[in-house]
């Protein structure tokens, strides 16, 4: 018989209505029986040992299962590790960096010995000058082969060289910049720590070696001169080297030759002259600069002419144009095509640097 049933003679009197067993809700399963503290001896045990009818069972050992122990152990280890990492974090937060050092800039005007040579044909002037073999525009600022350093990959070195080239092209070849208008295209390439210095240079230009707009970029006084040919001739070099484990440096040394004529000239037949500018720039890059395509301009050294030492070249370059002369000069002739550095704050433009007409 698989389950309880009603007795043959029916439900006894006094039993709960409907024949329901009042103890049916009490379930004596195996775990309940095993958990009982008292256990009845069998009949055989009581006869043989004359023992009492029941005995007290030892308490069950309610230990945790192996899986539960493993889980508790893992939680404890994870919690302990979290506390340890909070106290001694292996990745120390970087020390606050000092703001970028101010850019040092020098602009040296070069004064012609006599009249500035001129011609109605800019191409003729180029062909008869040391710039005859120079390339045009950005092609004159080629990227050297980039090689990894001890702490920087090939791609990082290439990024530094590319950013330096972009700065050179925008600041010395963009017609909008050269004519004294656009500056934002150059500004966006600078490290954020140098933006205040850059903005102050254009808001309040000063010949203090820190705030000369012509130290940041090349621009001519639009009331004095304009471009006679937008194809600027360029020649120079870019070199990258590792300064330390966290810094790359790029040195740029380029000579630019511009064909200029008087502002507001009536037609293209007016006399054109060449303006030569040699520019040495030193850039610095940390890892953030490489990631953001920005640069820290550390040094800007410019020699440019024909200019007059009597005129301020801090805010704009005011070139001497074809047929003009200047009596002011420096101690010795300076050739911007040569690789030596000028030492005077105003020099003389070497005759060899001018076109022969």
mmCIF file with all atom_site columns, N, CA and C in Angstrom, residues 9-81:
data_model
loop_
_atom_site.group_PDB
_atom_site.id
_atom_site.type_symbol
_atom_site.label_atom_id
_atom_site.label_alt_id
_atom_site.label_comp_id
_atom_site.label_asym_id
_atom_site.label_entity_id
_atom_site.label_seq_id
_atom_site.pdbx_PDB_ins_code
_atom_site.Cartn_x
_atom_site.Cartn_y
_atom_site.Cartn_z
_atom_site.occupancy
_atom_site.B_iso_or_equiv
_atom_site.pdbx_formal_charge
_atom_site.auth_seq_id
_atom_site.auth_comp_id
_atom_site.auth_asym_id
_atom_site.auth_atom_id
_atom_site.pdbx_PDB_model_num
ATOM 1   N N  . UNK A 1 9  ? -13.815 0.037  8.451  1.00 0.00 ? 9  UNK A N  1
ATOM 2   C CA . UNK A 1 9  ? -15.080 0.335  9.110  1.00 0.00 ? 9  UNK A CA 1
ATOM 3   C C  . UNK A 1 9  ? -15.448 1.801  9.086  1.00 0.00 ? 9  UNK A C  1
ATOM 4   N N  . UNK A 1 10 ? -14.634 2.616  8.266  1.00 0.00 ? 10 UNK A N  1
ATOM 5   C CA . UNK A 1 10 ? -14.969 4.026  8.138  1.00 0.00 ? 10 UNK A CA 1
ATOM 6   C C  . UNK A 1 10 ? -14.196 4.866  9.112  1.00 0.00 ? 10 UNK A C  1
ATOM 7   N N  . UNK A 1 11 ? -14.492 6.101  9.056  1.00 0.00 ? 11 UNK A N  1
ATOM 8   C CA . UNK A 1 11 ? -13.788 7.068  9.911  1.00 0.00 ? 11 UNK A CA 1
ATOM 9   C C  . UNK A 1 11 ? -14.300 6.975  11.319 1.00 0.00 ? 11 UNK A C  1
ATOM 10  N N  . UNK A 1 12 ? -13.347 6.851  12.311 1.00 0.00 ? 12 UNK A N  1
ATOM 11  C CA . UNK A 1 12 ? -13.801 6.764  13.712 1.00 0.00 ? 12 UNK A CA 1
ATOM 12  C C  . UNK A 1 12 ? -14.524 8.014  14.116 1.00 0.00 ? 12 UNK A C  1
ATOM 13  N N  . UNK A 1 13 ? -15.398 7.759  15.114 1.00 0.00 ? 13 UNK A N  1
ATOM 14  C CA . UNK A 1 13 ? -16.125 8.912  15.627 1.00 0.00 ? 13 UNK A CA 1
ATOM 15  C C  . UNK A 1 13 ? -15.165 9.844  16.346 1.00 0.00 ? 13 UNK A C  1
ATOM 16  N N  . UNK A 1 14 ? -15.480 11.107 16.234 1.00 0.00 ? 14 UNK A N  1
ATOM 17  C CA . UNK A 1 14 ? -14.636 12.102 16.895 1.00 0.00 ? 14 UNK A CA 1
ATOM 18  C C  . UNK A 1 14 ? -13.445 12.529 16.083 1.00 0.00 ? 14 UNK A C  1
ATOM 19  N N  . UNK A 1 15 ? -13.222 11.838 14.976 1.00 0.00 ? 15 UNK A N  1
ATOM 20  C CA . UNK A 1 15 ? -12.087 12.241 14.131 1.00 0.00 ? 15 UNK A CA 1
ATOM 21  C C  . UNK A 1 15 ? -12.439 13.520 13.396 1.00 0.00 ? 15 UNK A C  1
ATOM 22  N N  . UNK A 1 16 ? -11.431 14.265 12.956 1.00 0.00 ? 16 UNK A N  1
ATOM 23  C CA . UNK A 1 16 ? -11.705 15.526 12.238 1.00 0.00 ? 16 UNK A CA 1
ATOM 24  C C  . UNK A 1 16 ? -12.537 15.269 11.023 1.00 0.00 ? 16 UNK A C  1
ATOM 25  N N  . UNK A 1 17 ? -13.379 16.250 10.714 1.00 0.00 ? 17 UNK A N  1
ATOM 26  C CA . UNK A 1 17 ? -14.296 16.098 9.601  1.00 0.00 ? 17 UNK A CA 1
ATOM 27  C C  . UNK A 1 17 ? -13.581 15.879 8.291  1.00 0.00 ? 17 UNK A C  1
ATOM 28  N N  . UNK A 1 18 ? -14.253 15.077 7.431  1.00 0.00 ? 18 UNK A N  1
ATOM 29  C CA . UNK A 1 18 ? -13.684 14.831 6.110  1.00 0.00 ? 18 UNK A CA 1
ATOM 30  C C  . UNK A 1 18 ? -12.585 13.820 6.120  1.00 0.00 ? 18 UNK A C  1
ATOM 31  N N  . UNK A 1 19 ? -12.302 13.187 7.285  1.00 0.00 ? 19 UNK A N  1
ATOM 32  C CA . UNK A 1 19 ? -11.279 12.163 7.327  1.00 0.00 ? 19 UNK A CA 1
ATOM 33  C C  . UNK A 1 19 ? -9.865  12.677 7.241  1.00 0.00 ? 19 UNK A C  1
ATOM 34  N N  . UNK A 1 20 ? -9.665  13.928 7.443  1.00 0.00 ? 20 UNK A N  1
ATOM 35  C CA . UNK A 1 20 ? -8.309  14.512 7.351  1.00 0.00 ? 20 UNK A CA 1
ATOM 36  C C  . UNK A 1 20 ? -7.505  14.113 8.552  1.00 0.00 ? 20 UNK A C  1
ATOM 37  N N  . UNK A 1 21 ? -6.270  13.705 8.337  1.00 0.00 ? 21 UNK A N  1
ATOM 38  C CA . UNK A 1 21 ? -5.338  13.357 9.422  1.00 0.00 ? 21 UNK A CA 1
ATOM 39  C C  . UNK A 1 21 ? -4.776  14.637 9.992  1.00 0.00 ? 21 UNK A C  1
ATOM 40  N N  . UNK A 1 22 ? -4.989  14.841 11.299 1.00 0.00 ? 22 UNK A N  1
ATOM 41  C CA . UNK A 1 22 ? -4.522  16.111 11.887 1.00 0.00 ? 22 UNK A CA 1
ATOM 42  C C  . UNK A 1 22 ? -3.023  16.214 11.905 1.00 0.00 ? 22 UNK A C  1
ATOM 43  N N  . UNK A 1 23 ? -2.288  15.133 11.684 1.00 0.00 ? 23 UNK A N  1
ATOM 44  C CA . UNK A 1 23 ? -0.814  15.187 11.707 1.00 0.00 ? 23 UNK A CA 1
ATOM 45  C C  . UNK A 1 23 ? -0.232  15.102 10.292 1.00 0.00 ? 23 UNK A C  1
ATOM 46  N N  . UNK A 1 24 ? -1.111  15.170 9.302  1.00 0.00 ? 24 UNK A N  1
ATOM 47  C CA . UNK A 1 24 ? -0.607  15.048 7.934  1.00 0.00 ? 24 UNK A CA 1
ATOM 48  C C  . UNK A 1 24 ? 0.374   16.163 7.579  1.00 0.00 ? 24 UNK A C  1
ATOM 49  N N  . UNK A 1 25 ? 0.250   17.348 8.207  1.00 0.00 ? 25 UNK A N  1
ATOM 50  C CA . UNK A 1 25 ? 1.136   18.469 7.891  1.00 0.00 ? 25 UNK A CA 1
ATOM 51  C C  . UNK A 1 25 ? 2.525   18.284 8.453  1.00 0.00 ? 25 UNK A C  1
ATOM 52  N N  . UNK A 1 26 ? 2.678   17.312 9.384  1.00 0.00 ? 26 UNK A N  1
ATOM 53  C CA . UNK A 1 26 ? 3.995   17.062 9.972  1.00 0.00 ? 26 UNK A CA 1
ATOM 54  C C  . UNK A 1 26 ? 4.694   16.017 9.122  1.00 0.00 ? 26 UNK A C  1
ATOM 55  N N  . UNK A 1 27 ? 5.864   16.395 8.535  1.00 0.00 ? 27 UNK A N  1
ATOM 56  C CA . UNK A 1 27 ? 6.589   15.503 7.644  1.00 0.00 ? 27 UNK A CA 1
ATOM 57  C C  . UNK A 1 27 ? 7.868   15.074 8.321  1.00 0.00 ? 27 UNK A C  1
ATOM 58  N N  . UNK A 1 28 ? 8.008   13.775 8.571  1.00 0.00 ? 28 UNK A N  1
ATOM 59  C CA . UNK A 1 28 ? 9.199   13.243 9.219  1.00 0.00 ? 28 UNK A CA 1
ATOM 60  C C  . UNK A 1 28 ? 10.133  12.713 8.136  1.00 0.00 ? 28 UNK A C  1
ATOM 61  N N  . UNK A 1 29 ? 10.849  13.638 7.471  1.00 0.00 ? 29 UNK A N  1
ATOM 62  C CA . UNK A 1 29 ? 11.768  13.186 6.435  1.00 0.00 ? 29 UNK A CA 1
ATOM 63  C C  . UNK A 1 29 ? 13.078  12.732 7.055  1.00 0.00 ? 29 UNK A C  1
ATOM 64  N N  . UNK A 1 30 ? 13.986  12.287 6.211  1.00 0.00 ? 30 UNK A N  1
ATOM 65  C CA . UNK A 1 30 ? 15.239  11.693 6.682  1.00 0.00 ? 30 UNK A CA 1
ATOM 66  C C  . UNK A 1 30 ? 16.063  12.685 7.473  1.00 0.00 ? 30 UNK A C  1
ATOM 67  N N  . UNK A 1 31 ? 16.128  13.940 7.004  1.00 0.00 ? 31 UNK A N  1
ATOM 68  C CA . UNK A 1 31 ? 16.944  14.927 7.706  1.00 0.00 ? 31 UNK A CA 1
ATOM 69  C C  . UNK A 1 31 ? 16.386  15.214 9.090  1.00 0.00 ? 31 UNK A C  1
ATOM 70  N N  . UNK A 1 32 ? 15.027  15.179 9.201  1.00 0.00 ? 32 UNK A N  1
ATOM 71  C CA . UNK A 1 32 ? 14.412  15.405 10.505 1.00 0.00 ? 32 UNK A CA 1
ATOM 72  C C  . UNK A 1 32 ? 14.767  14.274 11.468 1.00 0.00 ? 32 UNK A C  1
ATOM 73  N N  . UNK A 1 33 ? 14.690  13.026 10.971 1.00 0.00 ? 33 UNK A N  1
ATOM 74  C CA . UNK A 1 33 ? 14.987  11.877 11.824 1.00 0.00 ? 33 UNK A CA 1
ATOM 75  C C  . UNK A 1 33 ? 16.442  11.890 12.268 1.00 0.00 ? 33 UNK A C  1
ATOM 76  N N  . UNK A 1 34 ? 17.373  12.200 11.291 1.00 0.00 ? 34 UNK A N  1
ATOM 77  C CA . UNK A 1 34 ? 18.794  12.204 11.635 1.00 0.00 ? 34 UNK A CA 1
ATOM 78  C C  . UNK A 1 34 ? 19.150  13.304 12.591 1.00 0.00 ? 34 UNK A C  1
ATOM 79  N N  . UNK A 1 35 ? 18.345  14.364 12.601 1.00 0.00 ? 35 UNK A N  1
ATOM 80  C CA . UNK A 1 35 ? 18.644  15.487 13.481 1.00 0.00 ? 35 UNK A CA 1
ATOM 81  C C  . UNK A 1 35 ? 18.116  15.290 14.888 1.00 0.00 ? 35 UNK A C  1
ATOM 82  N N  . UNK A 1 36 ? 17.338  14.257 15.127 1.00 0.00 ? 36 UNK A N  1
ATOM 83  C CA . UNK A 1 36 ? 16.781  14.028 16.463 1.00 0.00 ? 36 UNK A CA 1
ATOM 84  C C  . UNK A 1 36 ? 17.901  13.786 17.474 1.00 0.00 ? 36 UNK A C  1
ATOM 85  N N  . UNK A 1 37 ? 17.789  14.383 18.652 1.00 0.00 ? 37 UNK A N  1
ATOM 86  C CA . UNK A 1 37 ? 18.808  14.229 19.683 1.00 0.00 ? 37 UNK A CA 1
ATOM 87  C C  . UNK A 1 37 ? 18.666  12.925 20.457 1.00 0.00 ? 37 UNK A C  1
ATOM 88  N N  . UNK A 1 38 ? 17.427  12.335 20.491 1.00 0.00 ? 38 UNK A N  1
ATOM 89  C CA . UNK A 1 38 ? 17.177  11.061 21.180 1.00 0.00 ? 38 UNK A CA 1
ATOM 90  C C  . UNK A 1 38 ? 16.947  9.961  20.169 1.00 0.00 ? 38 UNK A C  1
ATOM 91  N N  . UNK A 1 39 ? 17.513  8.797  20.425 1.00 0.00 ? 39 UNK A N  1
ATOM 92  C CA . UNK A 1 39 ? 17.358  7.664  19.512 1.00 0.00 ? 39 UNK A CA 1
ATOM 93  C C  . UNK A 1 39 ? 16.908  6.440  20.314 1.00 0.00 ? 39 UNK A C  1
ATOM 94  N N  . UNK A 1 40 ? 15.904  5.763  19.848 1.00 0.00 ? 40 UNK A N  1
ATOM 95  C CA . UNK A 1 40 ? 15.394  4.567  20.535 1.00 0.00 ? 40 UNK A CA 1
ATOM 96  C C  . UNK A 1 40 ? 16.240  3.364  20.176 1.00 0.00 ? 40 UNK A C  1
ATOM 97  N N  . UNK A 1 41 ? 16.648  2.596  21.242 1.00 0.00 ? 41 UNK A N  1
ATOM 98  C CA . UNK A 1 41 ? 17.380  1.347  20.998 1.00 0.00 ? 41 UNK A CA 1
ATOM 99  C C  . UNK A 1 41 ? 16.445  0.333  20.370 1.00 0.00 ? 41 UNK A C  1
ATOM 100 N N  . UNK A 1 42 ? 17.044  -0.567 19.624 1.00 0.00 ? 42 UNK A N  1
ATOM 101 C CA . UNK A 1 42 ? 16.239  -1.655 19.074 1.00 0.00 ? 42 UNK A CA 1
ATOM 102 C C  . UNK A 1 42 ? 15.872  -2.627 20.194 1.00 0.00 ? 42 UNK A C  1
ATOM 103 N N  . UNK A 1 43 ? 14.900  -3.513 19.949 1.00 0.00 ? 43 UNK A N  1
ATOM 104 C CA . UNK A 1 43 ? 14.479  -4.500 20.973 1.00 0.00 ? 43 UNK A CA 1
ATOM 105 C C  . UNK A 1 43 ? 15.624  -5.414 21.331 1.00 0.00 ? 43 UNK A C  1
ATOM 106 N N  . UNK A 1 44 ? 16.399  -5.813 20.329 1.00 0.00 ? 44 UNK A N  1
ATOM 107 C CA . UNK A 1 44 ? 17.525  -6.713 20.587 1.00 0.00 ? 44 UNK A CA 1
ATOM 108 C C  . UNK A 1 44 ? 18.548  -6.045 21.494 1.00 0.00 ? 44 UNK A C  1
ATOM 109 N N  . UNK A 1 45 ? 18.799  -4.723 21.263 1.00 0.00 ? 45 UNK A N  1
ATOM 110 C CA . UNK A 1 45 ? 19.773  -4.006 22.087 1.00 0.00 ? 45 UNK A CA 1
ATOM 111 C C  . UNK A 1 45 ? 19.267  -3.897 23.522 1.00 0.00 ? 45 UNK A C  1
ATOM 112 N N  . UNK A 1 46 ? 17.959  -3.694 23.697 1.00 0.00 ? 46 UNK A N  1
ATOM 113 C CA . UNK A 1 46 ? 17.421  -3.535 25.050 1.00 0.00 ? 46 UNK A CA 1
ATOM 114 C C  . UNK A 1 46 ? 17.489  -4.856 25.821 1.00 0.00 ? 46 UNK A C  1
ATOM 115 N N  . UNK A 1 47 ? 17.254  -6.000 25.132 1.00 0.00 ? 47 UNK A N  1
ATOM 116 C CA . UNK A 1 47 ? 17.293  -7.310 25.815 1.00 0.00 ? 47 UNK A CA 1
ATOM 117 C C  . UNK A 1 47 ? 18.710  -7.650 26.215 1.00 0.00 ? 47 UNK A C  1
ATOM 118 N N  . UNK A 1 48 ? 19.669  -7.426 25.250 1.00 0.00 ? 48 UNK A N  1
ATOM 119 C CA . UNK A 1 48 ? 21.060  -7.839 25.495 1.00 0.00 ? 48 UNK A CA 1
ATOM 120 C C  . UNK A 1 48 ? 21.725  -6.999 26.560 1.00 0.00 ? 48 UNK A C  1
ATOM 121 N N  . UNK A 1 49 ? 21.544  -5.703 26.546 1.00 0.00 ? 49 UNK A N  1
ATOM 122 C CA . UNK A 1 49 ? 22.318  -4.823 27.442 1.00 0.00 ? 49 UNK A CA 1
ATOM 123 C C  . UNK A 1 49 ? 21.498  -4.275 28.594 1.00 0.00 ? 49 UNK A C  1
ATOM 124 N N  . UNK A 1 50 ? 20.225  -4.623 28.622 1.00 0.00 ? 50 UNK A N  1
ATOM 125 C CA . UNK A 1 50 ? 19.336  -4.056 29.650 1.00 0.00 ? 50 UNK A CA 1
ATOM 126 C C  . UNK A 1 50 ? 19.468  -2.539 29.676 1.00 0.00 ? 50 UNK A C  1
ATOM 127 N N  . UNK A 1 51 ? 19.624  -1.982 28.490 1.00 0.00 ? 51 UNK A N  1
ATOM 128 C CA . UNK A 1 51 ? 19.807  -0.526 28.398 1.00 0.00 ? 51 UNK A CA 1
ATOM 129 C C  . UNK A 1 51 ? 18.464  0.162  28.447 1.00 0.00 ? 51 UNK A C  1
ATOM 130 N N  . UNK A 1 52 ? 18.482  1.405  28.766 1.00 0.00 ? 52 UNK A N  1
ATOM 131 C CA . UNK A 1 52 ? 17.234  2.164  28.708 1.00 0.00 ? 52 UNK A CA 1
ATOM 132 C C  . UNK A 1 52 ? 16.678  2.178  27.303 1.00 0.00 ? 52 UNK A C  1
ATOM 133 N N  . UNK A 1 53 ? 15.449  2.559  27.215 1.00 0.00 ? 53 UNK A N  1
ATOM 134 C CA . UNK A 1 53 ? 14.771  2.498  25.918 1.00 0.00 ? 53 UNK A CA 1
ATOM 135 C C  . UNK A 1 53 ? 15.355  3.466  24.896 1.00 0.00 ? 53 UNK A C  1
ATOM 136 N N  . UNK A 1 54 ? 15.917  4.563  25.346 1.00 0.00 ? 54 UNK A N  1
ATOM 137 C CA . UNK A 1 54 ? 16.464  5.568  24.422 1.00 0.00 ? 54 UNK A CA 1
ATOM 138 C C  . UNK A 1 54 ? 17.857  5.939  24.858 1.00 0.00 ? 54 UNK A C  1
ATOM 139 N N  . UNK A 1 55 ? 18.562  6.524  23.946 1.00 0.00 ? 55 UNK A N  1
ATOM 140 C CA . UNK A 1 55 ? 19.902  7.049  24.257 1.00 0.00 ? 55 UNK A CA 1
ATOM 141 C C  . UNK A 1 55 ? 20.052  8.414  23.585 1.00 0.00 ? 55 UNK A C  1
ATOM 142 N N  . UNK A 1 56 ? 20.959  9.220  24.110 1.00 0.00 ? 56 UNK A N  1
ATOM 143 C CA . UNK A 1 56 ? 21.198  10.562 23.557 1.00 0.00 ? 56 UNK A CA 1
ATOM 144 C C  . UNK A 1 56 ? 22.258  10.463 22.464 1.00 0.00 ? 56 UNK A C  1
ATOM 145 N N  . UNK A 1 57 ? 21.947  10.984 21.290 1.00 0.00 ? 57 UNK A N  1
ATOM 146 C CA . UNK A 1 57 ? 22.872  10.939 20.169 1.00 0.00 ? 57 UNK A CA 1
ATOM 147 C C  . UNK A 1 57 ? 23.847  12.114 20.243 1.00 0.00 ? 57 UNK A C  1
ATOM 148 N N  . UNK A 1 58 ? 25.060  11.869 19.810 1.00 0.00 ? 58 UNK A N  1
ATOM 149 C CA . UNK A 1 58 ? 26.010  13.015 19.776 1.00 0.00 ? 58 UNK A CA 1
ATOM 150 C C  . UNK A 1 58 ? 25.515  14.057 18.767 1.00 0.00 ? 58 UNK A C  1
ATOM 151 N N  . UNK A 1 59 ? 25.757  15.294 19.033 1.00 0.00 ? 59 UNK A N  1
ATOM 152 C CA . UNK A 1 59 ? 25.278  16.344 18.107 1.00 0.00 ? 59 UNK A CA 1
ATOM 153 C C  . UNK A 1 59 ? 25.931  16.192 16.742 1.00 0.00 ? 59 UNK A C  1
ATOM 154 N N  . UNK A 1 60 ? 25.136  16.430 15.724 1.00 0.00 ? 60 UNK A N  1
ATOM 155 C CA . UNK A 1 60 ? 25.664  16.359 14.368 1.00 0.00 ? 60 UNK A CA 1
ATOM 156 C C  . UNK A 1 60 ? 26.641  17.494 14.112 1.00 0.00 ? 60 UNK A C  1
ATOM 157 N N  . UNK A 1 61 ? 27.710  17.236 13.316 1.00 0.00 ? 61 UNK A N  1
ATOM 158 C CA . UNK A 1 61 ? 28.665  18.281 12.947 1.00 0.00 ? 61 UNK A CA 1
ATOM 159 C C  . UNK A 1 61 ? 28.150  18.968 11.694 1.00 0.00 ? 61 UNK A C  1
ATOM 160 N N  . UNK A 1 62 ? 27.707  20.160 11.907 1.00 0.00 ? 62 UNK A N  1
ATOM 161 C CA . UNK A 1 62 ? 27.097  20.893 10.803 1.00 0.00 ? 62 UNK A CA 1
ATOM 162 C C  . UNK A 1 62 ? 28.145  21.762 10.097 1.00 0.00 ? 62 UNK A C  1
ATOM 163 N N  . UNK A 1 63 ? 29.170  21.155 9.593  1.00 0.00 ? 63 UNK A N  1
ATOM 164 C CA . UNK A 1 63 ? 30.209  21.915 8.895  1.00 0.00 ? 63 UNK A CA 1
ATOM 165 C C  . UNK A 1 63 ? 29.745  22.369 7.522  1.00 0.00 ? 63 UNK A C  1
ATOM 166 N N  . UNK A 1 64 ? 30.484  23.379 6.963  1.00 0.00 ? 64 UNK A N  1
ATOM 167 C CA . UNK A 1 64 ? 30.173  23.876 5.618  1.00 0.00 ? 64 UNK A CA 1
ATOM 168 C C  . UNK A 1 64 ? 30.644  22.867 4.584  1.00 0.00 ? 64 UNK A C  1
ATOM 169 N N  . UNK A 1 65 ? 29.974  22.848 3.469  1.00 0.00 ? 65 UNK A N  1
ATOM 170 C CA . UNK A 1 65 ? 30.402  21.983 2.381  1.00 0.00 ? 65 UNK A CA 1
ATOM 171 C C  . UNK A 1 65 ? 31.714  22.490 1.800  1.00 0.00 ? 65 UNK A C  1
ATOM 172 N N  . UNK A 1 66 ? 32.383  21.621 1.051  1.00 0.00 ? 66 UNK A N  1
ATOM 173 C CA . UNK A 1 66 ? 33.673  22.006 0.469  1.00 0.00 ? 66 UNK A CA 1
ATOM 174 C C  . UNK A 1 66 ? 33.517  23.191 -0.482 1.00 0.00 ? 66 UNK A C  1
ATOM 175 N N  . UNK A 1 67 ? 32.435  23.203 -1.286 1.00 0.00 ? 67 UNK A N  1
ATOM 176 C CA . UNK A 1 67 ? 32.224  24.313 -2.208 1.00 0.00 ? 67 UNK A CA 1
ATOM 177 C C  . UNK A 1 67 ? 32.035  25.628 -1.465 1.00 0.00 ? 67 UNK A C  1
ATOM 178 N N  . UNK A 1 68 ? 31.315  25.558 -0.326 1.00 0.00 ? 68 UNK A N  1
ATOM 179 C CA . UNK A 1 68 ? 31.092  26.779 0.443  1.00 0.00 ? 68 UNK A CA 1
ATOM 180 C C  . UNK A 1 68 ? 32.396  27.286 1.035  1.00 0.00 ? 68 UNK A C  1
ATOM 181 N N  . UNK A 1 69 ? 33.235  26.348 1.510  1.00 0.00 ? 69 UNK A N  1
ATOM 182 C CA . UNK A 1 69 ? 34.524  26.763 2.070  1.00 0.00 ? 69 UNK A CA 1
ATOM 183 C C  . UNK A 1 69 ? 35.396  27.431 1.016  1.00 0.00 ? 69 UNK A C  1
ATOM 184 N N  . UNK A 1 70 ? 35.411  26.858 -0.191 1.00 0.00 ? 70 UNK A N  1
ATOM 185 C CA . UNK A 1 70 ? 36.199  27.454 -1.268 1.00 0.00 ? 70 UNK A CA 1
ATOM 186 C C  . UNK A 1 70 ? 35.708  28.849 -1.599 1.00 0.00 ? 70 UNK A C  1
ATOM 187 N N  . UNK A 1 71 ? 34.363  29.011 -1.647 1.00 0.00 ? 71 UNK A N  1
ATOM 188 C CA . UNK A 1 71 ? 33.789  30.311 -1.953 1.00 0.00 ? 71 UNK A CA 1
ATOM 189 C C  . UNK A 1 71 ? 34.149  31.343 -0.895 1.00 0.00 ? 71 UNK A C  1
ATOM 190 N N  . UNK A 1 72 ? 34.046  30.951 0.377  1.00 0.00 ? 72 UNK A N  1
ATOM 191 C CA . UNK A 1 72 ? 34.398  31.876 1.462  1.00 0.00 ? 72 UNK A CA 1
ATOM 192 C C  . UNK A 1 72 ? 35.865  32.258 1.386  1.00 0.00 ? 72 UNK A C  1
ATOM 193 N N  . UNK A 1 73 ? 36.720  31.273 1.076  1.00 0.00 ? 73 UNK A N  1
ATOM 194 C CA . UNK A 1 73 ? 38.148  31.551 0.976  1.00 0.00 ? 73 UNK A CA 1
ATOM 195 C C  . UNK A 1 73 ? 38.440  32.534 -0.156 1.00 0.00 ? 73 UNK A C  1
ATOM 196 N N  . UNK A 1 74 ? 37.803  32.359 -1.307 1.00 0.00 ? 74 UNK A N  1
ATOM 197 C CA . UNK A 1 74 ? 38.017  33.264 -2.429 1.00 0.00 ? 74 UNK A CA 1
ATOM 198 C C  . UNK A 1 74 ? 37.578  34.686 -2.102 1.00 0.00 ? 74 UNK A C  1
ATOM 199 N N  . UNK A 1 75 ? 36.432  34.804 -1.433 1.00 0.00 ? 75 UNK A N  1
ATOM 200 C CA . UNK A 1 75 ? 35.954  36.134 -1.050 1.00 0.00 ? 75 UNK A CA 1
ATOM 201 C C  . UNK A 1 75 ? 36.943  36.801 -0.105 1.00 0.00 ? 75 UNK A C  1
ATOM 202 N N  . UNK A 1 76 ? 37.462  36.008 0.854  1.00 0.00 ? 76 UNK A N  1
ATOM 203 C CA . UNK A 1 76 ? 38.415  36.582 1.806  1.00 0.00 ? 76 UNK A CA 1
ATOM 204 C C  . UNK A 1 76 ? 39.685  37.053 1.108  1.00 0.00 ? 76 UNK A C  1
ATOM 205 N N  . UNK A 1 77 ? 40.161  36.238 0.155  1.00 0.00 ? 77 UNK A N  1
ATOM 206 C CA . UNK A 1 77 ? 41.377  36.625 -0.575 1.00 0.00 ? 77 UNK A CA 1
ATOM 207 C C  . UNK A 1 77 ? 41.142  37.894 -1.397 1.00 0.00 ? 77 UNK A C  1
ATOM 208 N N  . UNK A 1 78 ? 39.995  37.959 -2.086 1.00 0.00 ? 78 UNK A N  1
ATOM 209 C CA . UNK A 1 78 ? 39.693  39.137 -2.900 1.00 0.00 ? 78 UNK A CA 1
ATOM 210 C C  . UNK A 1 78 ? 39.572  40.388 -2.036 1.00 0.00 ? 78 UNK A C  1
ATOM 211 N N  . UNK A 1 79 ? 38.927  40.244 -0.894 1.00 0.00 ? 79 UNK A N  1
ATOM 212 C CA . UNK A 1 79 ? 38.756  41.387 -0.003 1.00 0.00 ? 79 UNK A CA 1
ATOM 213 C C  . UNK A 1 79 ? 40.107  41.858 0.530  1.00 0.00 ? 79 UNK A C  1
ATOM 214 N N  . UNK A 1 80 ? 40.950  40.893 0.912  1.00 0.00 ? 80 UNK A N  1
ATOM 215 C CA . UNK A 1 80 ? 42.276  41.263 1.411  1.00 0.00 ? 80 UNK A CA 1
ATOM 216 C C  . UNK A 1 80 ? 43.121  41.933 0.348  1.00 0.00 ? 80 UNK A C  1
ATOM 217 N N  . UNK A 1 81 ? 43.006  41.430 -0.905 1.00 0.00 ? 81 UNK A N  1
ATOM 218 C CA . UNK A 1 81 ? 43.764  42.049 -1.998 1.00 0.00 ? 81 UNK A CA 1
ATOM 219 C C  . UNK A 1 81 ? 43.314  43.472 -2.246 1.00 0.00 ? 81 UNK A C  1
#
